[in-house]
C-alpha cells in the first residue's frame, strides 16, 4: 500500500492543469493517472441529492475516486525510486480535505498554486460558460446567485463558488493549523505564467527531485476564454471522427501544439466592468493582506483592481 508523497491542493483555475503536465514530465516524478481524483475531499462520498448543480453528480461518478482501494491502486505501479503525487484543486477549498490528509499522510508535502482572486473568479465563470454548463449569461448574475446555489446544494465543486474560492488566507490557514510550514510550498500563478521554469525548479527542489530538470512549458492547459465559434470549439473538444482520424495520423506533441494554436485563434476575451472588479477587490482585500503575512510573500500587485 503506497500513499502519495505530495499533493497539489489548488486553487482551482490557477494553473493546476498545466502544473500536472509539467510535473509529469520529470523522470523522478510519478503523477496519478487520474487527473483530479479529489479523494481526500470526497472519500466515502455523499448521495446524489447533495450534488445538485448541473453536471455535479455526473462528474463525481465519472472522474472522482471515493474508494480507498481504487485510489491506492493508481499508485501501485509507480517505481519505488519515483516520488508520487496527484493534483486536486478541491483540496484547498474543502474544509474536510486537510483533516483527512493529516489523518492518513501527516508527513506529506503540499503544493498550493494561487492566482489573483478576482481573475480566478472571472476565469472560473468563463470556463463554465465555455463548457455550456453555466446557465446565467452574465458574471454579475452568477455572483448574485452564488449564495442561493450554495443553499440549494450546488457543489461541492469550487466552480460554482465563484467568490468563496478566492479567500485563500482562510484556506491556507486550515492547512498550517495541521501541517508544519516547511511541508507547504506556495507558488503564484503569475510566476507560472511569466517564468514557469524558475517556479517549477523551485518545486522540484521542494519535492527532493533533480531541480535542474527543464520541462517543456510551451503548452498551457485548460484555458478558459470564450470561443468565437462554438461549432469549431465543439469539433476540437468533443469526440468525433475527425479527431479520431487526426489522433492516428499525428504524434501527440504536434497535436497538442495544433490544439493550442486553434484555441488561441478561436477565443475572445470578454470585458468585465471595472465597477464589478472593484466590488470584488473590496471583498478580498482583507484576506489578501492576511494571506500575505501568512505566507510571507509580496502580494501588493493583487491589491490592484486589475493585475
Short mmCIF file of C-alpha atoms in Angstrom, two decimals:
data_model
loop_
_atom_site.label_atom_id
_atom_site.label_comp_id
_atom_site.label_asym_id
_atom_site.label_seq_id
_atom_site.Cartn_x
_atom_site.Cartn_y
_atom_site.Cartn_z
CA UNK A 1 0.00 0.00 0.00
CA UNK A 2 1.52 3.30 -1.09
CA UNK A 3 0.14 6.74 -0.43
CA UNK A 4 1.31 9.73 -2.49
CA UNK A 5 4.39 11.67 -1.42
CA UNK A 6 2.89 15.02 -2.37
CA UNK A 7 -0.42 16.66 -3.23
CA UNK A 8 -1.23 19.69 -5.36
CA UNK A 9 -4.11 21.22 -3.43
CA UNK A 10 -5.24 24.09 -5.68
CA UNK A 11 -6.51 26.66 -6.16
CA UNK A 12 -8.99 25.97 -8.96
CA UNK A 13 -8.32 27.94 -12.19
CA UNK A 14 -4.81 28.82 -11.01
CA UNK A 15 -2.76 26.77 -13.45
CA UNK A 16 -3.09 23.37 -11.82
CA UNK A 17 -3.86 21.56 -15.09
CA UNK A 18 -0.66 22.92 -16.62
CA UNK A 19 1.22 22.10 -13.42
CA UNK A 20 0.08 18.47 -13.63
CA UNK A 21 1.50 18.10 -17.13
CA UNK A 22 4.76 19.88 -16.28
CA UNK A 23 5.41 17.77 -13.17
CA UNK A 24 4.53 14.63 -15.10
CA UNK A 25 7.49 15.27 -17.42
CA UNK A 26 10.04 14.90 -14.64
CA UNK A 27 11.68 11.44 -14.77
CA UNK A 28 11.75 11.20 -10.97
CA UNK A 29 8.05 12.02 -10.51
CA UNK A 30 5.07 9.68 -10.95
CA UNK A 31 1.78 11.53 -11.30
CA UNK A 32 -1.52 9.82 -10.54
CA UNK A 33 -3.00 8.81 -13.92
CA UNK A 34 -6.42 10.02 -12.75
CA UNK A 35 -6.42 13.79 -13.09
CA UNK A 36 -8.08 15.47 -10.08
CA UNK A 37 -9.29 12.37 -8.19
CA UNK A 38 -10.44 14.56 -5.25
CA UNK A 39 -10.16 11.55 -2.94
CA UNK A 40 -9.34 13.32 0.33
CA UNK A 41 -12.26 15.70 -0.11
CA UNK A 42 -14.80 13.08 -1.16
CA UNK A 43 -13.82 9.74 0.43
CA UNK A 44 -16.97 7.77 1.12
CA UNK A 45 -18.99 10.22 -0.96
CA UNK A 46 -22.43 11.65 -0.39
CA UNK A 47 -25.72 10.85 -2.02
CA UNK A 48 -26.68 12.35 -5.36
CA UNK A 49 -29.12 14.75 -3.73
CA UNK A 50 -26.19 16.73 -2.33
CA UNK A 51 -24.57 17.31 -5.74
CA UNK A 52 -27.33 19.40 -7.29
CA UNK A 53 -25.50 21.73 -9.65
CA UNK A 54 -25.65 20.97 -13.38
CA UNK A 55 -23.28 18.08 -14.02
CA UNK A 56 -22.08 17.81 -10.40
CA UNK A 57 -23.11 14.23 -9.68
CA UNK A 58 -22.08 13.03 -13.14
CA UNK A 59 -18.62 14.49 -12.56
CA UNK A 60 -18.29 12.75 -9.20
CA UNK A 61 -19.38 9.43 -10.67
CA UNK A 62 -17.21 9.59 -13.80
CA UNK A 63 -14.00 11.26 -12.70
CA UNK A 64 -13.51 11.17 -8.93
CA UNK A 65 -12.20 8.40 -6.69
CA UNK A 66 -14.10 7.97 -3.44
CA UNK A 67 -12.99 4.42 -2.66
CA UNK A 68 -9.68 3.98 -0.80
CA UNK A 69 -8.67 0.81 -2.63
CA UNK A 70 -9.29 2.41 -6.03
CA UNK A 71 -7.29 5.48 -5.05
CA UNK A 72 -4.30 3.49 -3.80
CA UNK A 73 -4.39 1.34 -6.93
CA UNK A 74 -3.50 4.38 -9.03
CA UNK A 75 -0.06 4.47 -7.36
CA UNK A 76 0.51 0.70 -7.30
CA UNK A 77 2.66 0.65 -10.44
CA UNK A 78 4.85 3.61 -9.51
CA UNK A 79 8.56 2.65 -9.37
CA UNK A 80 9.88 2.77 -5.81
CA UNK A 81 12.54 5.30 -6.76
CA UNK A 82 9.99 7.83 -8.06
CA UNK A 83 8.21 10.47 -5.99
CA UNK A 84 4.44 10.07 -6.33
CA UNK A 85 1.78 12.74 -6.37
CA UNK A 86 -1.57 14.00 -7.59
CA UNK A 87 -3.33 17.34 -8.03
CA UNK A 88 -6.90 18.03 -6.92
CA UNK A 89 -7.82 21.74 -6.66
CA UNK A 90 -10.80 20.88 -4.47
CA UNK A 91 -8.43 20.11 -1.59
CA UNK A 92 -7.62 23.75 -0.84
CA UNK A 93 -11.27 24.78 -0.71
CA UNK A 94 -12.60 21.71 1.11
CA UNK A 95 -12.68 22.02 4.92
CA UNK A 96 -12.59 18.22 5.14
CA UNK A 97 -9.51 17.62 2.98
CA UNK A 98 -6.76 18.87 5.35
CA UNK A 99 -8.23 16.82 8.19
CA UNK A 100 -8.39 13.67 6.06
CA UNK A 101 -4.91 14.23 4.61
CA UNK A 102 -3.33 14.73 8.01
CA UNK A 103 -5.03 11.62 9.42
CA UNK A 104 -3.64 9.50 6.59
CA UNK A 105 -0.42 11.18 5.43
CA UNK A 106 0.89 13.51 8.17
CA UNK A 107 4.34 13.85 6.53
CA UNK A 108 3.10 14.57 3.01
CA UNK A 109 4.33 17.58 1.04
CA UNK A 110 1.73 20.05 -0.20
CA UNK A 111 1.82 22.43 -3.16
CA UNK A 112 -0.59 25.37 -3.45
CA UNK A 113 -0.72 27.49 -6.60
CA UNK A 114 -2.65 30.74 -6.11
CA UNK A 115 -3.99 33.33 -8.54
CA UNK A 116 -5.28 36.89 -8.11
CA UNK A 117 -8.73 36.09 -6.66
CA UNK A 118 -10.67 38.41 -8.98
CA UNK A 119 -9.00 36.98 -12.08
CA UNK A 120 -9.54 33.47 -10.74
CA UNK A 121 -13.26 34.08 -10.30
CA UNK A 122 -13.58 35.51 -13.82
CA UNK A 123 -11.67 32.57 -15.32
CA UNK A 124 -13.88 30.21 -13.34
CA UNK A 125 -17.03 31.76 -14.81
CA UNK A 126 -15.59 31.80 -18.33
CA UNK A 127 -14.80 28.10 -18.17
CA UNK A 128 -18.33 27.10 -17.27
CA UNK A 129 -19.83 29.40 -19.90
CA UNK A 130 -17.41 27.97 -22.45
CA UNK A 131 -18.43 24.43 -21.47
CA UNK A 132 -22.11 25.33 -21.77
CA UNK A 133 -22.78 24.45 -18.13
CA UNK A 134 -23.30 27.89 -16.55
CA UNK A 135 -26.87 28.94 -17.47
CA UNK A 136 -26.53 32.60 -16.44
CA UNK A 137 -25.35 34.90 -19.20
CA UNK A 138 -23.53 37.49 -17.11
CA UNK A 139 -20.87 37.24 -14.43
CA UNK A 140 -22.85 39.66 -12.25
CA UNK A 141 -25.88 37.35 -12.33
CA UNK A 142 -23.74 34.35 -11.43
CA UNK A 143 -22.23 36.17 -8.46
CA UNK A 144 -25.67 37.21 -7.23
CA UNK A 145 -26.90 33.61 -7.50
CA UNK A 146 -23.98 32.12 -5.57
CA UNK A 147 -25.45 32.08 -2.07
CA UNK A 148 -28.77 30.69 -3.32
CA UNK A 149 -26.96 27.95 -5.21
CA UNK A 150 -24.95 27.01 -2.13
CA UNK A 151 -28.13 26.70 -0.09
CA UNK A 152 -29.61 24.52 -2.83
CA UNK A 153 -26.63 22.16 -2.71
CA UNK A 154 -24.73 23.19 -5.83
CA UNK A 155 -21.28 21.80 -5.31
CA UNK A 156 -19.03 20.80 -3.70
CA UNK A 157 -17.22 21.94 -6.78
CA UNK A 158 -15.29 25.17 -6.43
CA UNK A 159 -16.51 26.08 -9.89
CA UNK A 160 -19.94 27.10 -8.61
CA UNK A 161 -18.48 29.03 -5.68
CA UNK A 162 -17.01 31.82 -7.76
CA UNK A 163 -16.39 34.26 -4.90
CA UNK A 164 -15.79 31.95 -1.97
CA UNK A 165 -12.90 30.05 -3.54
CA UNK A 166 -10.84 33.25 -3.63
CA UNK A 167 -10.47 33.56 0.14
CA UNK A 168 -7.12 31.79 0.17
CA UNK A 169 -5.96 33.11 3.52
CA UNK A 170 -8.63 31.20 5.42
CA UNK A 171 -7.97 28.08 3.37
CA UNK A 172 -4.17 28.15 3.73
CA UNK A 173 -4.61 28.76 7.47
CA UNK A 174 -6.52 25.46 7.74
CA UNK A 175 -3.50 23.63 6.31
CA UNK A 176 -0.99 25.44 8.51
CA UNK A 177 -3.10 24.51 11.52
CA UNK A 178 -2.45 20.85 10.68
CA UNK A 179 0.94 20.79 8.96
CA UNK A 180 4.37 22.36 9.58
CA UNK A 181 5.11 25.35 7.32
CA UNK A 182 8.05 23.51 5.71
CA UNK A 183 5.65 20.92 4.26
CA UNK A 184 3.75 23.57 2.28
CA UNK A 185 5.02 25.20 -0.92
CA UNK A 186 3.03 28.22 -2.08
CA UNK A 187 3.55 29.42 -5.65
CA UNK A 188 1.80 32.13 -7.63
CA UNK A 189 0.01 31.72 -10.95
CA UNK A 190 1.61 34.94 -12.17
CA UNK A 191 5.08 33.37 -11.92
CA UNK A 192 3.87 30.20 -13.61
CA UNK A 193 2.71 32.40 -16.50
CA UNK A 194 5.79 34.62 -16.78
CA UNK A 195 8.67 32.43 -15.58
CA UNK A 196 7.40 28.86 -15.37
CA UNK A 197 10.76 27.09 -15.46
CA UNK A 198 12.08 29.00 -12.44
CA UNK A 199 8.94 28.26 -10.43
CA UNK A 200 8.93 24.59 -11.40
CA UNK A 201 12.57 24.17 -10.47
CA UNK A 202 11.82 25.57 -7.02
CA UNK A 203 9.03 23.00 -6.75
CA UNK A 204 11.39 20.22 -7.85
CA UNK A 205 13.82 21.22 -5.09
CA UNK A 206 10.96 21.23 -2.58
CA UNK A 207 9.96 17.72 -3.67
CA UNK A 208 13.53 16.45 -3.40
CA UNK A 209 13.99 15.58 -7.08
CA UNK A 210 16.54 16.87 -9.59
CA UNK A 211 15.96 20.62 -9.54
CA UNK A 212 17.91 21.33 -12.73
CA UNK A 213 15.42 19.45 -14.92
CA UNK A 214 13.86 21.71 -17.56
CA UNK A 215 10.30 20.73 -18.59
CA UNK A 216 8.63 21.70 -21.85
CA UNK A 217 6.35 24.57 -20.86
CA UNK A 218 5.32 25.74 -24.31
CA UNK A 219 1.76 24.39 -23.98
CA UNK A 220 -0.67 25.78 -21.40
CA UNK A 221 -3.63 23.63 -20.44
CA UNK A 222 -7.31 24.20 -19.65
CA UNK A 223 -7.54 27.85 -20.69
CA UNK A 224 -10.96 29.42 -20.30
CA UNK A 225 -11.64 32.23 -22.80
CA UNK A 226 -14.97 32.06 -24.66
CA UNK A 227 -14.80 30.60 -28.21
CA UNK A 228 -15.60 32.80 -31.21
CA UNK A 229 -17.07 29.78 -32.98
CA UNK A 230 -18.93 27.30 -30.73
CA UNK A 231 -19.10 24.84 -33.64
CA UNK A 232 -15.33 24.88 -34.12
CA UNK A 233 -14.84 24.59 -30.37
CA UNK A 234 -17.11 21.53 -30.29
CA UNK A 235 -15.18 19.97 -33.17
CA UNK A 236 -11.92 20.41 -31.28
CA UNK A 237 -13.09 19.30 -27.84
CA UNK A 238 -15.83 16.68 -28.25
CA UNK A 239 -15.49 13.11 -29.55
CA UNK A 240 -15.88 12.91 -33.34
CA UNK A 241 -14.49 11.09 -36.38
CA UNK A 242 -12.23 13.97 -37.39
CA UNK A 243 -10.46 13.90 -34.03
CA UNK A 244 -10.14 10.11 -34.17
CA UNK A 245 -8.53 10.34 -37.61
CA UNK A 246 -6.08 13.08 -36.59
CA UNK A 247 -5.14 11.15 -33.45
CA UNK A 248 -3.85 8.27 -35.56
CA UNK A 249 -2.04 10.46 -38.08
CA UNK A 250 -0.20 12.98 -35.89
CA UNK A 251 2.16 12.49 -32.92
CA UNK A 252 0.98 13.72 -29.52
CA UNK A 253 3.32 16.78 -29.24
CA UNK A 254 2.18 18.06 -32.65
CA UNK A 255 -1.50 17.51 -31.77
CA UNK A 256 -1.03 19.50 -28.56
CA UNK A 257 0.57 22.42 -30.41
CA UNK A 258 -2.20 22.40 -33.02
CA UNK A 259 -4.86 22.34 -30.31
CA UNK A 260 -3.23 25.30 -28.55
CA UNK A 261 -2.95 27.28 -31.80
CA UNK A 262 -6.62 26.59 -32.58
CA UNK A 263 -7.65 27.64 -29.08
CA UNK A 264 -5.78 30.94 -29.33
CA UNK A 265 -7.28 31.70 -32.76
CA UNK A 266 -10.81 30.78 -31.74
CA UNK A 267 -11.08 32.62 -28.43
CA UNK A 268 -12.12 36.11 -27.49
CA UNK A 269 -11.63 37.98 -24.26
CA UNK A 270 -14.74 39.29 -22.56
CA UNK A 271 -14.60 42.68 -20.88
CA UNK A 272 -15.78 42.74 -17.29
CA UNK A 273 -16.91 46.10 -15.82
CA UNK A 274 -14.38 47.95 -13.68
CA UNK A 275 -17.07 48.54 -11.04
CA UNK A 276 -17.56 44.80 -10.65
CA UNK A 277 -13.82 44.21 -10.28
CA UNK A 278 -13.66 46.97 -7.65
CA UNK A 279 -16.54 45.40 -5.75
CA UNK A 280 -14.78 42.04 -5.68
CA UNK A 281 -11.48 43.61 -4.67
CA UNK A 282 -13.16 45.28 -1.70
CA UNK A 283 -14.43 41.84 -0.74
CA UNK A 284 -10.99 40.20 -0.95
CA UNK A 285 -8.67 42.95 0.32
CA UNK A 286 -8.58 41.93 3.98
CA UNK A 287 -7.99 38.28 3.13
CA UNK A 288 -5.17 39.17 0.71
CA UNK A 289 -3.40 41.13 3.45
CA UNK A 290 -3.89 38.21 5.84
CA UNK A 291 -2.53 35.76 3.25
CA UNK A 292 0.47 37.98 2.53
CA UNK A 293 1.52 37.85 6.18
CA UNK A 294 0.73 34.15 6.41
CA UNK A 295 2.93 33.02 3.50
CA UNK A 296 5.47 35.85 3.71
CA UNK A 297 5.20 36.73 0.01
CA UNK A 298 4.64 40.13 -1.59
CA UNK A 299 1.06 40.30 -2.88
CA UNK A 300 0.95 44.06 -3.45
CA UNK A 301 0.12 43.51 -7.14
CA UNK A 302 -3.03 41.69 -6.05
CA UNK A 303 -4.25 44.77 -4.22
CA UNK A 304 -4.83 46.47 -7.54
CA UNK A 305 -8.23 46.17 -9.20
CA UNK A 306 -6.80 44.63 -12.37
CA UNK A 307 -3.38 42.95 -12.27
#
